mmCIF file of C-alpha atoms in Angstrom:
data_model
loop_
_atom_site.group_PDB
_atom_site.id
_atom_site.type_symbol
_atom_site.label_atom_id
_atom_site.label_comp_id
_atom_site.label_asym_id
_atom_site.label_seq_id
_atom_site.Cartn_x
_atom_site.Cartn_y
_atom_site.Cartn_z
ATOM 1 C CA MET A 1 6.054 -70.162 -27.266
ATOM 2 C CA SER A 2 3.892 -68.745 -24.236
ATOM 3 C CA THR A 3 1.892 -66.020 -24.157
ATOM 4 C CA GLN A 4 4.418 -64.476 -21.077
ATOM 5 C CA ASN A 5 7.477 -65.051 -23.298
ATOM 6 C CA THR A 6 5.705 -63.039 -26.095
ATOM 7 C CA SER A 7 5.013 -60.253 -24.219
ATOM 8 C CA ARG A 8 8.299 -60.219 -23.115
ATOM 9 C CA LEU A 9 9.374 -60.233 -26.111
ATOM 10 C CA HIS A 10 7.428 -57.560 -27.320
ATOM 11 C CA ALA A 11 8.173 -55.284 -23.797
ATOM 12 C CA PHE A 12 12.034 -55.451 -25.322
ATOM 13 C CA ALA A 13 11.336 -55.234 -29.083
ATOM 14 C CA THR A 14 9.699 -52.071 -28.564
ATOM 15 C CA LEU A 15 12.645 -50.615 -26.675
ATOM 16 C CA HIS A 16 10.638 -48.500 -24.202
ATOM 17 C CA TRP A 17 13.066 -50.098 -21.314
ATOM 18 C CA TYR A 18 15.808 -48.561 -23.571
ATOM 19 C CA ASP A 19 14.204 -44.441 -23.591
ATOM 20 C CA GLU A 20 13.613 -44.975 -19.883
ATOM 21 C CA THR A 21 17.216 -45.985 -19.110
ATOM 22 C CA ILE A 22 18.493 -43.128 -21.503
ATOM 23 C CA LYS A 23 16.178 -40.819 -19.818
ATOM 24 C CA PHE A 24 17.681 -41.740 -16.513
ATOM 25 C CA ILE A 25 21.014 -41.508 -17.336
ATOM 26 C CA PHE A 26 20.912 -38.119 -18.634
ATOM 27 C CA ASN A 27 18.696 -37.254 -15.424
ATOM 28 C CA PHE A 28 21.407 -38.822 -13.551
ATOM 29 C CA VAL A 29 24.070 -36.719 -15.130
ATOM 30 C CA THR A 30 22.288 -33.363 -15.038
ATOM 31 C CA LYS A 31 21.592 -33.772 -11.481
ATOM 32 C CA THR A 32 25.285 -34.910 -11.096
ATOM 33 C CA SER A 33 26.439 -31.886 -13.093
ATOM 34 C CA GLU A 34 24.918 -29.524 -10.604
ATOM 35 C CA LEU A 35 27.567 -30.711 -8.139
ATOM 36 C CA LEU A 36 30.719 -31.919 -11.181
ATOM 37 C CA LEU A 37 30.187 -28.133 -12.241
ATOM 38 C CA ALA A 38 30.066 -26.678 -8.626
ATOM 39 C CA ALA A 39 33.438 -28.928 -7.778
ATOM 40 C CA GLY A 40 34.909 -27.300 -10.887
ATOM 41 C CA ILE A 41 34.791 -23.665 -10.104
ATOM 42 C CA VAL A 42 36.481 -24.491 -6.662
ATOM 43 C CA VAL A 43 39.086 -26.213 -8.538
ATOM 44 C CA SER A 44 39.607 -23.348 -11.172
ATOM 45 C CA THR A 45 39.235 -20.515 -8.482
ATOM 46 C CA ALA A 46 41.753 -22.707 -6.204
ATOM 47 C CA ASN A 47 44.317 -22.957 -9.237
ATOM 48 C CA PHE A 48 43.366 -19.111 -10.191
ATOM 49 C CA LEU A 49 44.881 -17.806 -6.829
ATOM 50 C CA THR A 50 47.524 -19.883 -6.125
ATOM 51 C CA ASP A 51 48.799 -19.028 -9.621
ATOM 52 C CA GLY A 52 48.063 -22.488 -11.198
ATOM 53 C CA SER A 53 50.044 -24.485 -8.648
ATOM 54 C CA VAL A 54 47.076 -26.857 -8.465
ATOM 55 C CA MET A 55 47.141 -27.949 -11.796
ATOM 56 C CA GLN A 56 51.040 -27.900 -12.590
ATOM 57 C CA GLY A 57 52.706 -30.971 -12.314
ATOM 58 C CA HIS A 58 49.203 -32.663 -11.804
ATOM 59 C CA ALA A 59 48.166 -34.307 -14.714
ATOM 60 C CA ALA A 60 46.041 -36.763 -13.055
ATOM 61 C CA LEU A 61 43.634 -33.655 -11.559
ATOM 62 C CA SER A 62 43.780 -31.718 -14.591
ATOM 63 C CA ASP A 63 42.722 -34.524 -16.435
ATOM 64 C CA ALA A 64 40.134 -35.423 -13.870
ATOM 65 C CA TRP A 65 38.884 -31.791 -14.168
ATOM 66 C CA ALA A 66 38.445 -31.668 -17.964
ATOM 67 C CA TRP A 67 36.394 -34.664 -17.573
ATOM 68 C CA ALA A 68 33.911 -33.469 -14.872
ATOM 69 C CA GLN A 69 33.454 -30.499 -16.729
ATOM 70 C CA ALA A 70 33.130 -31.919 -19.930
ATOM 71 C CA ILE A 71 30.527 -34.447 -19.116
ATOM 72 C CA ALA A 72 29.121 -31.896 -17.021
ATOM 73 C CA ILE A 73 28.057 -29.372 -19.283
ATOM 74 C CA ASP A 74 28.069 -31.138 -22.490
ATOM 75 C CA SER A 75 25.575 -33.750 -21.530
ATOM 76 C CA SER A 76 23.144 -31.495 -20.243
ATOM 77 C CA LEU A 77 22.468 -29.745 -23.220
ATOM 78 C CA GLY A 78 19.317 -31.801 -24.003
ATOM 79 C CA ILE A 79 17.430 -31.696 -20.518
ATOM 80 C CA VAL A 80 18.334 -27.986 -20.608
ATOM 81 C CA PHE A 81 16.163 -27.504 -23.958
ATOM 82 C CA ILE A 82 13.433 -30.043 -22.619
ATOM 83 C CA ASN A 83 13.283 -27.695 -19.296
ATOM 84 C CA ALA A 84 12.929 -24.841 -21.813
ATOM 85 C CA PHE A 85 9.932 -26.513 -23.606
ATOM 86 C CA GLN A 86 8.477 -27.462 -20.173
ATOM 87 C CA ALA A 87 8.520 -24.146 -19.168
ATOM 88 C CA LEU A 88 6.567 -22.950 -22.280
ATOM 89 C CA ARG A 89 3.995 -25.449 -21.864
ATOM 90 C CA GLU A 90 3.595 -24.646 -17.843
ATOM 91 C CA ARG A 91 3.037 -20.508 -20.119
ATOM 92 C CA ASP A 92 5.882 -19.442 -18.067
ATOM 93 C CA LYS A 93 7.767 -17.022 -19.968
ATOM 94 C CA ILE A 94 10.494 -15.935 -17.970
ATOM 95 C CA ARG A 95 11.314 -19.368 -17.263
ATOM 96 C CA ALA A 96 11.147 -20.443 -20.681
ATOM 97 C CA ILE A 97 13.515 -17.471 -21.900
ATOM 98 C CA ILE A 98 16.219 -18.045 -19.317
ATOM 99 C CA PHE A 99 16.412 -21.565 -20.401
ATOM 100 C CA PHE A 100 16.084 -20.889 -24.136
ATOM 101 C CA THR A 101 18.463 -18.193 -23.896
ATOM 102 C CA LEU A 102 21.019 -21.179 -21.874
ATOM 103 C CA THR A 103 20.309 -23.526 -24.711
ATOM 104 C CA ALA A 104 21.744 -21.110 -27.306
ATOM 105 C CA LEU A 105 24.839 -20.299 -25.537
ATOM 106 C CA LEU A 106 25.551 -24.320 -24.391
ATOM 107 C CA ALA A 107 24.497 -25.289 -28.200
ATOM 108 C CA THR A 108 26.678 -22.448 -29.239
ATOM 109 C CA VAL A 109 30.038 -23.391 -27.435
ATOM 110 C CA ALA A 110 29.775 -26.938 -27.668
ATOM 111 C CA GLY A 111 28.972 -26.565 -31.592
ATOM 112 C CA LEU A 112 32.015 -24.332 -31.955
ATOM 113 C CA ILE A 113 34.643 -26.636 -29.981
ATOM 114 C CA THR A 114 33.295 -30.146 -31.332
ATOM 115 C CA HIS A 115 33.916 -27.623 -34.677
ATOM 116 C CA PHE A 116 37.105 -26.803 -33.849
ATOM 117 C CA ASP A 117 37.883 -29.933 -32.158
ATOM 118 C CA ALA A 118 36.897 -31.858 -35.328
ATOM 119 C CA LEU A 119 39.413 -29.505 -37.596
ATOM 120 C CA GLY A 120 42.531 -29.728 -35.488
ATOM 121 C CA HIS A 121 42.600 -33.173 -35.567
ATOM 122 C CA ALA A 122 41.904 -33.243 -39.455
ATOM 123 C CA ALA A 123 44.572 -30.581 -40.162
ATOM 124 C CA GLY A 124 46.824 -32.113 -37.712
ATOM 125 C CA LEU A 125 47.100 -28.559 -36.340
ATOM 126 C CA PRO A 126 46.301 -27.455 -32.341
ATOM 127 C CA VAL A 127 42.959 -26.052 -31.503
ATOM 128 C CA SER A 128 44.626 -22.570 -30.364
ATOM 129 C CA ASP A 129 46.123 -22.685 -33.785
ATOM 130 C CA LYS A 130 44.798 -19.539 -36.275
ATOM 131 C CA GLY A 131 44.149 -21.937 -38.612
ATOM 132 C CA VAL A 132 41.474 -23.960 -36.677
ATOM 133 C CA SER A 133 39.478 -21.186 -34.559
ATOM 134 C CA GLY A 134 39.591 -18.774 -37.906
ATOM 135 C CA VAL A 135 38.577 -14.935 -36.568
ATOM 136 C CA ILE A 136 37.322 -16.428 -33.144
ATOM 137 C CA PRO A 137 39.939 -16.074 -31.030
ATOM 138 C CA LEU A 138 40.565 -18.858 -28.157
ATOM 139 C CA TRP A 139 39.456 -15.921 -24.879
ATOM 140 C CA ILE A 140 36.428 -15.613 -26.544
ATOM 141 C CA MET A 141 35.682 -19.549 -26.270
ATOM 142 C CA THR A 142 36.356 -19.473 -23.015
ATOM 143 C CA ALA A 143 34.682 -17.063 -21.911
ATOM 144 C CA LEU A 144 31.132 -18.249 -23.634
ATOM 145 C CA ARG A 145 32.079 -21.573 -21.718
ATOM 146 C CA ALA A 146 32.171 -19.788 -18.386
ATOM 147 C CA VAL A 147 29.580 -17.967 -18.942
ATOM 148 C CA ALA A 148 27.657 -21.240 -19.811
ATOM 149 C CA VAL A 149 29.031 -22.836 -16.592
ATOM 150 C CA ILE A 150 27.456 -20.075 -14.506
ATOM 151 C CA GLY A 151 24.255 -20.119 -16.177
ATOM 152 C CA PHE A 152 23.802 -23.726 -15.601
ATOM 153 C CA LEU A 153 24.495 -23.979 -12.059
ATOM 154 C CA LEU A 154 21.929 -20.553 -11.333
ATOM 155 C CA THR A 155 19.585 -22.120 -13.739
ATOM 156 C CA SER A 156 19.550 -25.149 -12.225
ATOM 157 C CA ARG A 157 18.278 -23.770 -9.681
ATOM 158 C CA LEU A 158 14.648 -22.643 -11.204
ATOM 159 C CA LYS A 159 13.822 -25.748 -12.440
ATOM 160 C CA ASN A 160 11.217 -25.988 -9.637
ATOM 161 C CA PHE A 161 10.230 -22.151 -9.265
ATOM 162 C CA SER A 162 7.218 -20.743 -11.099
ATOM 163 C CA PHE A 163 7.284 -16.853 -11.849
ATOM 164 C CA ASN A 164 3.424 -17.112 -12.603
ATOM 165 C CA GLU A 165 2.690 -17.834 -9.054
ATOM 166 C CA LEU A 166 5.085 -14.933 -8.137
ATOM 167 C CA ARG A 167 3.504 -12.704 -10.783
ATOM 168 C CA ASP A 168 0.099 -13.978 -9.070
ATOM 169 C CA ASP A 169 1.328 -13.241 -5.460
ATOM 170 C CA TRP A 170 2.605 -10.098 -6.701
ATOM 171 C CA HIS A 171 -1.148 -9.552 -8.464
ATOM 172 C CA ARG A 172 -3.070 -10.751 -5.441
ATOM 173 C CA GLN A 173 -1.115 -8.548 -2.581
ATOM 174 C CA GLU A 174 -1.759 -5.237 -4.698
ATOM 175 C CA GLN A 175 -5.686 -6.100 -5.288
ATOM 176 C CA GLN A 176 -5.627 -6.858 -1.350
ATOM 177 C CA ASP A 177 -3.900 -2.950 -0.942
ATOM 178 C CA LYS A 178 -6.320 -1.812 -3.160
ATOM 179 C CA GLN A 179 -9.118 -3.253 -1.544
ATOM 180 C CA GLU A 180 -7.943 -2.035 2.435
ATOM 181 C CA ALA A 181 -7.343 1.724 0.981
ATOM 182 C CA THR A 182 -10.612 1.470 -0.969
ATOM 183 C CA PRO A 183 -13.854 1.654 1.494
ATOM 184 C CA GLN A 184 -16.149 -1.160 1.038
ATOM 185 C CA ILE A 185 -19.927 -0.636 0.614
ATOM 186 C CA ASP A 186 -22.678 -3.216 1.437
ATOM 187 C CA TYR A 187 -25.505 -2.223 -1.180
ATOM 188 C CA ASN A 188 -27.910 -4.335 0.704
ATOM 189 C CA GLU A 189 -27.370 -2.829 4.106
ATOM 190 C CA LEU A 190 -27.417 0.764 2.035
ATOM 191 C CA ALA A 191 -30.784 0.210 0.780
ATOM 192 C CA LEU A 192 -32.029 -1.254 3.712
ATOM 193 C CA ALA A 193 -31.212 2.356 5.240
ATOM 194 C CA LEU A 194 -32.558 4.111 2.542
ATOM 195 C CA GLN A 195 -36.109 2.527 2.728
ATOM 196 C CA GLY A 196 -36.481 2.884 6.375
ATOM 197 C CA ILE A 197 -35.868 6.481 6.121
ATOM 198 C CA ILE A 198 -38.418 6.803 3.190
ATOM 199 C CA GLN A 199 -40.373 4.694 5.804
ATOM 200 C CA ASN A 200 -40.108 7.414 8.564
ATOM 201 C CA ILE A 201 -40.679 10.336 6.017
ATOM 202 C CA ASN A 202 -43.960 8.513 5.117
ATOM 203 C CA VAL A 203 -45.189 8.627 8.683
ATOM 204 C CA SER A 204 -44.373 12.013 9.502
ATOM 205 C CA GLU A 205 -45.800 13.590 6.644
ATOM 206 C CA GLU A 206 -49.159 10.921 7.458
ATOM 207 C CA LYS A 207 -48.929 12.370 11.061
ATOM 208 C CA GLU A 208 -48.514 16.100 9.756
ATOM 209 C CA LEU A 209 -52.162 15.785 7.726
ATOM 210 C CA GLU A 210 -53.760 13.880 10.151
ATOM 211 C CA ALA A 211 -53.075 17.018 13.069
ATOM 212 C CA PRO A 212 -55.710 19.325 13.502
ATOM 213 C CA SER A 213 -55.007 22.931 12.523
ATOM 214 C CA ILE A 214 -53.503 24.934 15.284
ATOM 215 C CA GLU A 215 -53.992 29.070 15.077
ATOM 216 C CA GLU A 216 -50.763 30.481 16.031
ATOM 217 C CA PRO A 217 -50.639 31.856 19.277
ATOM 218 C CA PRO A 218 -50.048 35.907 19.610
ATOM 219 C CA LYS A 219 -46.447 36.490 19.391
ATOM 220 C CA LEU A 220 -45.221 37.406 23.101
ATOM 221 C CA PHE A 221 -43.081 40.932 22.792
ATOM 222 C CA LEU A 222 -39.607 40.288 24.835
ATOM 223 C CA LEU A 223 -38.366 43.479 26.664
ATOM 224 C CA THR A 224 -34.595 43.832 25.725
ATOM 225 C CA ASN A 225 -32.483 45.887 27.575
ATOM 226 C CA ALA A 226 -32.501 48.829 25.340
ATOM 227 C CA GLU A 227 -36.146 48.493 26.416
ATOM 228 C CA GLU A 228 -36.161 48.461 29.833
ATOM 229 C CA ASP A 229 -33.515 51.404 30.198
ATOM 230 C CA LYS A 230 -36.967 53.427 28.699
ATOM 231 C CA PRO A 231 -38.385 55.764 30.700
ATOM 232 C CA GLU A 232 -41.719 54.960 31.185
ATOM 233 C CA THR A 233 -45.426 56.099 31.025
ATOM 234 C CA GLU A 234 -46.087 59.475 32.354
ATOM 235 C CA PRO A 235 -48.276 57.579 35.140
ATOM 236 C CA ALA A 236 -45.030 56.104 36.384
ATOM 237 C CA GLU A 237 -42.936 59.308 36.728
ATOM 238 C CA GLN A 238 -45.835 61.004 38.449
ATOM 239 C CA ARG A 239 -45.705 58.090 41.445
ATOM 240 C CA ILE A 240 -41.616 57.994 41.278
ATOM 241 C CA ALA A 241 -42.548 62.238 42.088
ATOM 242 C CA GLN A 242 -44.987 61.522 44.481
ATOM 243 C CA ALA A 243 -42.875 58.882 45.932
ATOM 244 C CA TYR A 244 -39.822 60.933 46.513
ATOM 245 C CA GLU A 245 -41.698 63.857 47.888
ATOM 246 C CA GLU A 246 -43.115 61.395 50.399
ATOM 247 C CA LEU A 247 -39.876 60.145 50.822
ATOM 248 C CA LEU A 248 -38.175 63.079 51.501
ATOM 249 C CA GLU A 249 -40.934 64.588 53.678
ATOM 250 C CA GLU A 250 -40.434 61.287 56.089
ATOM 251 C CA ARG A 251 -36.748 61.762 56.000
ATOM 252 C CA THR A 252 -36.736 65.424 57.041
ATOM 253 C CA GLU A 253 -39.301 64.817 59.745
ATOM 254 C CA GLN A 254 -37.243 62.387 60.577
ATOM 255 C CA LYS A 255 -34.091 64.519 60.651
ATOM 256 C CA ASN A 256 -32.672 61.624 58.169
ATOM 257 C CA ASP A 257 -30.056 63.460 55.799
ATOM 258 C CA LYS A 258 -29.160 59.770 54.051
ATOM 259 C CA PRO A 259 -30.280 60.378 50.134
ATOM 260 C CA ILE A 260 -33.008 58.892 48.499
ATOM 261 C CA SER A 261 -31.830 55.959 46.430
ATOM 262 C CA ALA A 262 -32.871 54.714 43.294
ATOM 263 C CA ARG A 263 -33.879 51.254 45.242
ATOM 264 C CA ASP A 264 -36.285 53.109 48.089
ATOM 265 C CA LEU A 265 -37.662 54.843 45.252
ATOM 266 C CA ALA A 266 -38.976 51.782 43.587
ATOM 267 C CA GLN A 267 -39.971 50.136 46.085
ATOM 268 C CA ARG A 268 -42.343 53.690 47.601
ATOM 269 C CA ALA A 269 -43.100 54.011 43.835
ATOM 270 C CA LYS A 270 -43.855 50.806 42.892
ATOM 271 C CA ALA A 271 -41.232 51.475 39.552
ATOM 272 C CA ARG A 272 -38.514 49.744 38.329
ATOM 273 C CA ARG A 273 -35.506 50.439 39.759
ATOM 274 C CA ALA A 274 -33.688 51.333 36.075
ATOM 275 C CA THR A 275 -36.340 54.116 35.793
ATOM 276 C CA CYS A 276 -35.855 55.415 39.345
ATOM 277 C CA SER A 277 -32.092 55.808 39.000
ATOM 278 C CA THR A 278 -32.657 57.928 35.789
ATOM 279 C CA TRP A 279 -35.724 60.235 37.528
ATOM 280 C CA LEU A 280 -32.821 60.745 40.253
ATOM 281 C CA LYS A 281 -30.548 61.392 37.702
ATOM 282 C CA GLN A 282 -32.290 64.039 36.296
ATOM 283 C CA HIS A 283 -33.858 65.262 39.119
ATOM 284 C CA GLU A 284 -30.555 65.849 40.539
ATOM 285 C CA GLU A 285 -29.671 67.767 37.262
ATOM 286 C CA ASP A 286 -32.582 70.313 37.290
ATOM 287 C CA LEU A 287 -32.196 70.672 41.119
ATOM 288 C CA GLN A 288 -28.546 72.223 40.105
ATOM 289 C CA ILE A 289 -29.350 74.279 37.486
ATOM 290 C CA ASN A 290 -32.162 75.971 39.762
ATOM 291 C CA VAL A 291 -29.314 76.337 42.335
ATOM 292 C CA SER A 292 -27.334 77.891 39.516
ATOM 293 C CA GLN A 293 -29.726 80.410 38.254
ATOM 294 C CA GLN A 294 -30.745 81.595 41.812
ATOM 295 C CA ALA A 295 -27.154 82.520 42.134
ATOM 296 C CA GLU A 296 -26.885 84.672 39.235
ATOM 297 C CA LEU A 297 -29.665 86.619 40.111
#
């Protein structure tokens, strides 16, 4: 026997090809089950809305619906079980919990139906008989199977969905939001800025130490408005009085009745206008007092 024939016989004996064939069939049935279950739900809804007229009197359609549902839901149990462990290996806990829950539900429904069918055949009783179903009502079985069908349709769309990536995207978005809200500090630039400030301070201190000491200039005493309003010294008052007499004498000779103003008096006496104004007011008051005293006499 040639080497090629020996290798072919060995490959056939290992049944690896058979494992791959079974795997292909199960995967094919599982992927087809989604279409079969979806079609079965559509038929069930139509039958419900037409008050059973779709299935009634159509034995072939009823049998086809039953076979399609049985093949779709029961043959997918192993694939759902594998998907659960696949999600567990990928550390996708949420998807693993969903698939394990669906696996438990499918296994429970399939196991109870198989048990009731085998017991009914052995006892010669219908499945709806209480002797077969026991304490479990028939409506509970149909409800569990309906939940299993809907659950399989929903979870079959999650095979390629990763909850880990979704959680990572959420965490990444939260971190980006926190980074945008928190002011970023560049410590290198901050260190360079502090170093420059310290160098400037040191240079300023060195210049102050090297600069010669300068005596403090004499303070200038500025006259405020209050000090301007104060009457000047005695010689200033004498100059104002003398200037007033001169102006009065000149205007008398010129027959000028215009009163002597503080401005004219300030120009003649070389004094401040405010001081001259104060002096004129005081002089007028003194004149009025003298006139009143003479009138009393």
